[in-house]
Coordinates of C-alpha atoms in Angstrom, one line a residue:
M67 CA 0.0 0.0 0.0
N68 CA 1.4 3.3 -0.8
P69 CA 1.5 5.5 2.3
L70 CA 1.3 8.7 0.4
V71 CA -2.2 7.9 -0.7
R72 CA -4.5 9.1 2.0
A73 CA -7.6 11.1 2.3
P74 CA -7.2 14.5 3.9
R75 CA -7.6 14.3 7.8
R76 CA -10.3 16.9 7.5
T77 CA -12.3 14.6 5.3
V78 CA -12.0 11.7 7.7
A79 CA -12.9 14.1 10.6
A80 CA -16.0 15.2 8.8
L81 CA -17.1 11.8 8.1
I82 CA -16.6 10.6 11.7
G83 CA -18.2 13.7 13.3
T84 CA -21.0 14.1 11.1
E85 CA -22.1 10.5 11.3
L86 CA -22.0 10.7 14.9
L87 CA -24.1 13.7 15.1
L88 CA -26.5 12.5 12.5
T89 CA -27.1 9.2 14.3
F90 CA -27.6 11.2 17.5
A91 CA -30.4 13.3 15.7
L92 CA -31.9 10.1 14.1
A93 CA -31.7 7.5 16.8
T94 CA -32.8 9.5 19.8
P95 CA -36.6 9.6 18.7
L96 CA -36.4 5.9 18.0
I97 CA -34.7 5.2 21.4
A98 CA -37.4 7.0 23.5
T99 CA -38.8 10.2 22.2
L100 CA -41.4 8.9 19.8
G101 CA -42.7 6.5 22.5
L102 CA -43.0 9.2 25.1
K103 CA -44.8 11.5 22.7
A104 CA -47.1 8.7 21.7
G105 CA -47.9 8.1 25.4
E106 CA -48.8 11.9 25.7
I107 CA -51.1 11.9 22.7
D108 CA -52.8 8.6 23.3
P109 CA -52.0 6.9 26.6
V110 CA -54.4 3.9 25.8
G111 CA -53.5 3.2 22.3
K112 CA -49.8 4.4 22.4
E113 CA -48.4 1.0 21.1
N114 CA -50.3 1.1 18.0
L115 CA -49.6 4.7 17.5
L116 CA -45.9 4.1 17.8
G117 CA -46.1 1.2 15.5
L118 CA -47.9 3.3 12.9
V119 CA -45.2 6.0 13.3
T120 CA -42.3 3.8 13.1
A121 CA -43.7 1.9 10.0
V122 CA -44.3 5.0 8.2
G123 CA -40.8 6.1 8.9
A124 CA -39.2 2.9 7.8
L125 CA -41.1 2.9 4.5
A126 CA -39.8 6.6 3.9
A127 CA -36.3 5.4 4.6
F128 CA -36.8 2.5 2.3
V129 CA -37.8 4.7 -0.7
L130 CA -36.0 8.0 0.0
N131 CA -32.4 6.9 0.6
P132 CA -31.8 5.7 -2.9
V133 CA -33.8 8.6 -4.5
F134 CA -31.8 11.2 -2.6
G135 CA -28.7 9.4 -3.4
H136 CA -29.6 9.5 -7.1
L137 CA -30.2 13.2 -6.8
S138 CA -26.8 13.7 -5.2
D139 CA -25.1 11.9 -7.9
R140 CA -26.6 14.1 -10.5
T141 CA -26.4 17.4 -8.7
R142 CA -24.4 20.2 -10.5
S143 CA -23.4 22.9 -8.1
R144 CA -20.4 25.0 -7.5
F145 CA -20.5 23.6 -3.9
G146 CA -20.2 20.1 -5.1
R147 CA -22.5 17.1 -5.2
R148 CA -22.5 16.1 -1.6
R149 CA -22.3 19.1 0.7
P150 CA -25.6 20.9 -0.3
W151 CA -27.5 17.5 0.5
I152 CA -25.6 16.9 3.8
L153 CA -26.2 20.5 5.2
A154 CA -29.8 20.8 3.8
G155 CA -30.8 17.3 5.2
L156 CA -29.5 18.0 8.7
A157 CA -31.0 21.4 8.8
G158 CA -34.3 20.0 7.7
G159 CA -34.4 18.0 10.8
V160 CA -35.1 21.0 12.9
P161 CA -38.5 21.8 11.5
A162 CA -39.4 18.2 11.7
A163 CA -38.4 18.0 15.3
V164 CA -40.6 21.2 16.0
I165 CA -43.5 19.4 14.4
M166 CA -43.0 16.2 16.4
A167 CA -42.4 18.3 19.8
T168 CA -45.5 20.3 19.5
A169 CA -47.9 17.4 18.1
T170 CA -51.3 17.1 19.7
G171 CA -52.5 14.2 17.4
G172 CA -51.2 11.1 15.8
L173 CA -51.2 12.5 12.2
Q174 CA -49.1 15.5 13.3
L175 CA -46.6 13.1 14.8
V176 CA -46.6 10.9 11.7
L177 CA -45.9 13.8 9.4
G178 CA -43.2 15.1 11.6
W179 CA -41.4 11.8 11.8
L180 CA -41.9 11.3 8.0
L181 CA -40.2 14.7 7.4
A182 CA -37.3 13.8 9.8
Q183 CA -36.7 10.5 7.9
A184 CA -36.7 12.4 4.6
A185 CA -34.2 15.0 5.8
Y186 CA -31.9 12.7 7.5
N187 CA -31.8 10.0 4.6
A188 CA -31.0 13.0 2.2
A189 CA -27.8 13.7 4.4
L190 CA -27.1 10.0 5.0
A191 CA -27.1 9.1 1.4
A192 CA -24.7 11.9 0.5
L193 CA -22.6 11.5 3.4
S194 CA -21.9 7.8 2.8
A195 CA -20.9 8.6 -0.8
V196 CA -18.1 10.7 0.4
I197 CA -16.2 7.6 1.3
A198 CA -16.5 6.4 -2.3
D199 CA -15.6 9.8 -3.7
R200 CA -12.8 11.0 -1.5
V201 CA -11.1 8.0 0.2
P202 CA -8.6 5.9 -1.7
P203 CA -9.3 2.2 -1.9
E204 CA -6.4 1.3 0.4
Q205 CA -7.8 3.4 3.2
Q206 CA -11.6 2.6 2.7
A207 CA -11.9 -0.1 5.2
T208 CA -10.1 2.0 7.9
V209 CA -12.5 4.9 7.3
S210 CA -15.4 2.7 6.9
G211 CA -14.7 1.2 10.3
L212 CA -14.4 4.6 11.9
F213 CA -17.6 5.7 10.2
G214 CA -19.3 2.5 11.5
A215 CA -18.1 3.0 14.9
A216 CA -19.3 6.7 15.0
G217 CA -22.6 5.4 13.9
F218 CA -22.8 3.0 16.8
A219 CA -21.3 5.7 19.2
G220 CA -24.0 8.2 18.1
V221 CA -26.6 6.3 20.0
T222 CA -24.8 7.1 23.4
P223 CA -25.7 10.9 23.6
G224 CA -29.4 9.9 23.1
L225 CA -29.2 7.5 25.9
V226 CA -27.6 10.1 28.2
L227 CA -29.9 12.7 27.2
V228 CA -33.0 10.6 27.9
G229 CA -31.6 9.9 31.5
V230 CA -30.8 13.6 32.1
L231 CA -34.2 15.0 30.8
P232 CA -36.6 12.0 31.0
G233 CA -39.8 14.2 31.3
N234 CA -38.8 17.0 28.8
V235 CA -40.1 15.6 25.6
A236 CA -39.6 18.9 23.6
A237 CA -36.0 19.2 24.6
L238 CA -35.6 15.5 23.7
F239 CA -36.7 16.3 20.2
L240 CA -35.0 19.6 19.7
I241 CA -31.6 19.1 21.1
P242 CA -30.6 16.1 18.9
A243 CA -31.9 18.0 15.9
L244 CA -29.9 21.1 16.7
A245 CA -26.8 18.7 17.1
G246 CA -27.4 17.5 13.6
V247 CA -27.2 21.0 12.2
L248 CA -23.8 21.1 13.9
G249 CA -22.9 18.0 11.9
G250 CA -24.1 19.7 8.7
L251 CA -21.9 22.9 9.3
L252 CA -18.9 20.5 10.1
A253 CA -19.4 18.6 6.8
W254 CA -19.8 22.0 4.9
R255 CA -16.6 23.3 6.5
L256 CA -14.4 20.3 6.3
L257 CA -15.5 18.7 2.9
R258 CA -14.6 21.9 0.9
D259 CA -12.7 19.7 -1.5
D260 CA -15.9 18.2 -2.8
A261 CA -15.2 19.3 -6.4
P262 CA -18.0 21.0 -8.3
V263 CA -19.8 19.0 -11.0
T264 CA -20.3 20.8 -14.2
E265 CA -21.7 17.8 -16.2
A266 CA -24.3 15.4 -15.0
A267 CA -27.1 13.3 -16.5
P268 CA -30.5 15.0 -16.1
V269 CA -33.0 14.0 -13.6
N270 CA -36.5 12.9 -14.6
L271 CA -39.3 10.6 -13.5
R272 CA -37.9 7.7 -15.0
S273 CA -34.4 8.0 -13.5
L274 CA -36.0 8.6 -10.2
L275 CA -38.1 5.4 -10.4
S276 CA -35.1 3.5 -11.7
S277 CA -32.9 4.5 -8.6
L278 CA -35.2 2.3 -6.5
V279 CA -34.4 -0.9 -8.2
F280 CA -31.3 -2.7 -9.1
D281 CA -30.6 -5.4 -11.6
P282 CA -28.7 -8.2 -9.7
R283 CA -27.1 -9.3 -13.0
L284 CA -25.1 -6.1 -13.1
S285 CA -22.8 -7.2 -10.3
R286 CA -23.0 -10.4 -8.4
G287 CA -20.6 -9.1 -5.7
F288 CA -22.9 -6.2 -5.1
T289 CA -25.9 -8.5 -4.7
V290 CA -24.2 -11.0 -2.5
V291 CA -23.1 -8.2 -0.1
W292 CA -26.5 -6.6 -0.1
V293 CA -28.1 -10.0 0.9
Q294 CA -25.5 -10.7 3.5
R295 CA -26.2 -7.2 5.2
F296 CA -30.0 -7.9 4.9
L297 CA -29.6 -11.4 6.6
L298 CA -27.3 -10.3 9.3
Q299 CA -29.5 -7.3 10.2
F300 CA -32.5 -9.5 10.1
A301 CA -30.8 -11.7 12.7
N302 CA -29.9 -8.8 14.8
A303 CA -33.3 -7.4 14.6
L304 CA -34.8 -10.6 15.9
I305 CA -32.6 -10.3 18.9
A306 CA -33.7 -6.8 19.6
T307 CA -37.3 -7.0 18.9
F308 CA -38.5 -9.2 21.7
G309 CA -35.5 -9.0 24.1
L310 CA -37.4 -7.8 27.1
F311 CA -40.1 -10.3 26.7
Y312 CA -37.5 -13.2 26.1
L313 CA -36.0 -12.4 29.6
M314 CA -39.3 -12.3 31.3
T315 CA -40.6 -15.5 29.6
R316 CA -37.4 -17.8 29.4
L317 CA -35.7 -16.6 32.6
E318 CA -38.9 -15.5 34.5
L319 CA -37.6 -12.1 35.4
T320 CA -39.9 -9.3 36.6
T321 CA -40.5 -6.5 34.2
A322 CA -38.2 -4.1 36.2
A323 CA -35.3 -6.8 36.4
A324 CA -35.6 -7.5 32.7
A325 CA -35.5 -3.8 31.8
A326 CA -32.4 -3.4 33.8
V327 CA -30.7 -6.4 32.1
V328 CA -31.7 -4.9 28.7
S329 CA -30.3 -1.5 29.6
A330 CA -27.0 -3.3 30.8
T331 CA -26.6 -5.4 27.8
G332 CA -27.4 -2.6 25.5
L333 CA -24.4 -0.5 26.9
V334 CA -22.2 -3.7 26.7
S335 CA -23.3 -4.2 23.1
L336 CA -22.7 -0.6 22.1
L337 CA -19.2 -0.5 23.5
L338 CA -18.3 -3.7 21.7
N339 CA -19.8 -2.5 18.5
V340 CA -17.6 0.7 18.6
L341 CA -14.3 -1.1 19.5
A342 CA -14.9 -4.0 17.1
A343 CA -15.7 -1.6 14.1
G344 CA -12.7 0.7 14.8
V345 CA -10.3 -2.2 15.3
S346 CA -11.5 -4.3 12.5
G347 CA -11.6 -1.5 9.9
K348 CA -7.9 -0.8 10.6
L349 CA -7.0 -4.4 10.3
A350 CA -8.9 -4.8 7.1
S351 CA -7.2 -2.0 5.6
R352 CA -3.8 -3.5 6.4
T353 CA -4.7 -7.1 5.3
Q354 CA -7.3 -6.2 2.5
A355 CA -8.9 -9.6 3.5
Y356 CA -12.4 -8.3 3.6
R357 CA -14.2 -11.6 3.0
G358 CA -12.5 -13.2 6.0
F359 CA -13.9 -10.3 8.3
I360 CA -17.4 -11.1 6.9
V361 CA -16.9 -14.8 7.7
V362 CA -16.0 -14.0 11.3
A363 CA -18.9 -11.6 11.8
G364 CA -21.5 -14.1 10.5
L365 CA -20.0 -16.9 12.7
L366 CA -20.1 -14.7 15.9
M367 CA -23.6 -13.6 15.1
A368 CA -24.8 -17.3 14.6
G369 CA -23.0 -18.1 17.9
S370 CA -24.8 -15.4 19.7
M371 CA -28.1 -17.0 18.5
L372 CA -27.1 -20.4 19.6
V373 CA -26.3 -19.3 23.1
K374 CA -29.6 -17.4 23.4
M375 CA -31.4 -20.6 22.1
T376 CA -30.2 -22.6 25.0
A377 CA -29.8 -20.1 27.8
G378 CA -31.5 -20.9 31.1
S379 CA -29.5 -18.3 33.3
L380 CA -28.3 -14.7 33.1
W381 CA -24.7 -15.2 32.3
P382 CA -25.2 -16.6 28.9
I383 CA -27.2 -13.6 28.0
Y384 CA -24.1 -11.5 28.5
L385 CA -22.1 -14.0 26.4
A386 CA -24.5 -13.8 23.6
T387 CA -24.6 -9.9 23.8
G388 CA -20.8 -9.9 23.6
L389 CA -20.7 -12.2 20.5
A390 CA -23.4 -10.2 18.8
G391 CA -21.8 -6.9 19.7
I392 CA -18.4 -7.8 18.2
G393 CA -19.9 -9.6 15.2
L394 CA -22.0 -6.7 14.2
G395 CA -19.1 -4.2 14.7
V396 CA -16.8 -6.5 12.6
F397 CA -19.4 -6.6 9.8
Y398 CA -20.1 -2.9 9.7
A399 CA -16.5 -2.2 9.7
V400 CA -15.9 -3.7 6.3
D401 CA -19.3 -4.1 4.5
L402 CA -19.2 -0.5 3.2
A403 CA -15.7 -0.5 2.0
L404 CA -16.3 -4.0 0.3
V405 CA -19.5 -2.9 -1.4
I406 CA -17.7 0.3 -2.8
R407 CA -15.3 -2.1 -4.4
V408 CA -18.1 -4.3 -6.0
M409 CA -20.8 -1.7 -7.0
P410 CA -21.5 -1.4 -10.7
G411 CA -20.4 2.2 -11.2
S412 CA -18.7 5.0 -9.2
A413 CA -20.7 7.7 -11.1
D414 CA -23.8 6.6 -9.3
S415 CA -22.1 5.8 -6.0
A416 CA -24.7 7.6 -3.8
R417 CA -27.5 5.8 -5.5
Y418 CA -26.1 2.4 -5.1
L419 CA -25.1 3.1 -1.5
G420 CA -28.8 4.1 -1.0
V421 CA -30.0 0.8 -2.3
F422 CA -27.4 -0.9 -0.1
N423 CA -28.8 1.1 2.9
I424 CA -32.2 -0.6 2.1
A425 CA -30.7 -3.8 3.2
K426 CA -30.2 -2.3 6.7
A427 CA -33.5 -0.5 6.9
L428 CA -35.8 -3.3 5.5
P429 CA -35.1 -6.0 8.1
Q430 CA -36.1 -3.6 10.9
S431 CA -39.6 -3.7 9.6
I432 CA -39.7 -7.3 8.6
A433 CA -38.4 -8.8 11.8
P434 CA -41.0 -7.3 14.2
A435 CA -43.7 -8.7 11.9
V436 CA -42.1 -12.2 11.4
A437 CA -41.2 -12.8 15.1
P438 CA -44.8 -13.1 16.5
L439 CA -45.5 -15.8 14.1
L440 CA -42.2 -17.8 14.8
L441 CA -43.0 -17.5 18.6
T442 CA -46.4 -19.2 18.1
L443 CA -45.1 -22.3 16.2
G444 CA -44.3 -25.3 18.3
S445 CA -43.0 -25.4 21.7
D446 CA -39.7 -24.2 23.3
P447 CA -37.6 -27.5 24.1
V448 CA -35.7 -25.6 26.6
A449 CA -38.5 -24.1 28.4
P450 CA -41.5 -26.5 27.7
A451 CA -43.8 -24.6 30.1
A452 CA -43.5 -21.4 28.3
V453 CA -46.1 -20.1 26.0
K454 CA -43.7 -18.6 23.4
N455 CA -41.0 -20.6 21.3
Y456 CA -38.0 -18.5 21.6
F457 CA -36.0 -21.5 20.6
L458 CA -37.4 -21.3 17.1
L459 CA -37.0 -17.5 17.1
Y460 CA -33.2 -17.5 17.7
L461 CA -32.8 -20.7 15.6
T462 CA -34.0 -18.7 12.6
G463 CA -31.8 -16.0 13.3
A464 CA -28.9 -18.5 13.5
V465 CA -29.8 -19.8 10.2
A466 CA -30.0 -16.3 8.7
A467 CA -26.4 -15.6 10.0
L468 CA -25.1 -18.8 8.8
A469 CA -26.6 -18.2 5.3
A470 CA -24.9 -14.9 5.1
T471 CA -21.6 -16.3 6.0
A472 CA -22.0 -19.2 3.3
L473 CA -22.5 -16.6 0.5
T474 CA -19.1 -15.2 1.1
P475 CA -17.2 -17.3 -1.4
L476 CA -19.5 -15.8 -4.1
I477 CA -17.7 -12.3 -3.6
R478 CA -15.1 -11.9 -6.3
T479 CA -13.2 -8.7 -6.0

């Protein structure tokens, strides 16, 4: 590797800082604020309202990320292709936060979250493409790892803020949104080498619609990495969706005790995510053995599922959390760098990365819908008296993780 081929430090700093602040702005409502606001608006039907809001938001992310990526690829501006979308997207989160903070009905809350998803996905699509645009291939895994670590770490300020201001819902909406604006300003200042684009294909209805689809025949490698991200994120979503109820059913913990365990394991997972992503990205840049890291990640995720399948006490839960935390961190350290290598064309990098982000967003909607069905099939062999079959739930997650791992030899870079 040529040591002189490096992205400017300010570019790397902008990617890390902006991703951290963007995640803070986007994740805090999902962590707590939307649920708190739903409880204020409809104390009786808050679960249904929260489900509606998050479902609409997930659909918006599914559609808008590749669309905004497509628009970013074809933007002709003296300020470049990416910076205008990053700053405008993060600034657009503020009016969305105001709408949600002042919502007095479910429709207003849905509208506010829909606007927030549109704004933040515009910024995310452009920000991810900066790695493809400005970071040399030899350094992409390192930067991808730091970028992934920043995304995991961005959840932490939201957790702290919820603990400091548990009853101030308006502040919980507005503070993260304003932090997001700081991220936009940071990107605007430090990404000034985003070269202006004077020629780009025109945008029309046909091009917008085509940005939502991808022909798998164009790049087998891109398709394989997309499916791997989908399967591993699906497995992870199965862990998260009913984690609280799993502890109450399998280990017979009280609600308060189960909530405490979920909080503790969440912090452990977050710490390991950040460490694994940072270290793995650096190692992958040195070795260029991306596929080996994908295999390790898949096996760790499958191992986590197998431990949870058979757990009858508390300590295996922490072991499973550790395995999953490291596995997910390792995967997100290299998957972005790998997909940049195998995507069909660099001219449409933001569009293809937007399609790639669908593989992360879509399982978060599918897993909560599939999990209740799996829980009702058969009986749990570890806890026969239990009404819900958590053995089958986590077996499905293990199969998904192993399937993702088995696809790795199909990637040819």
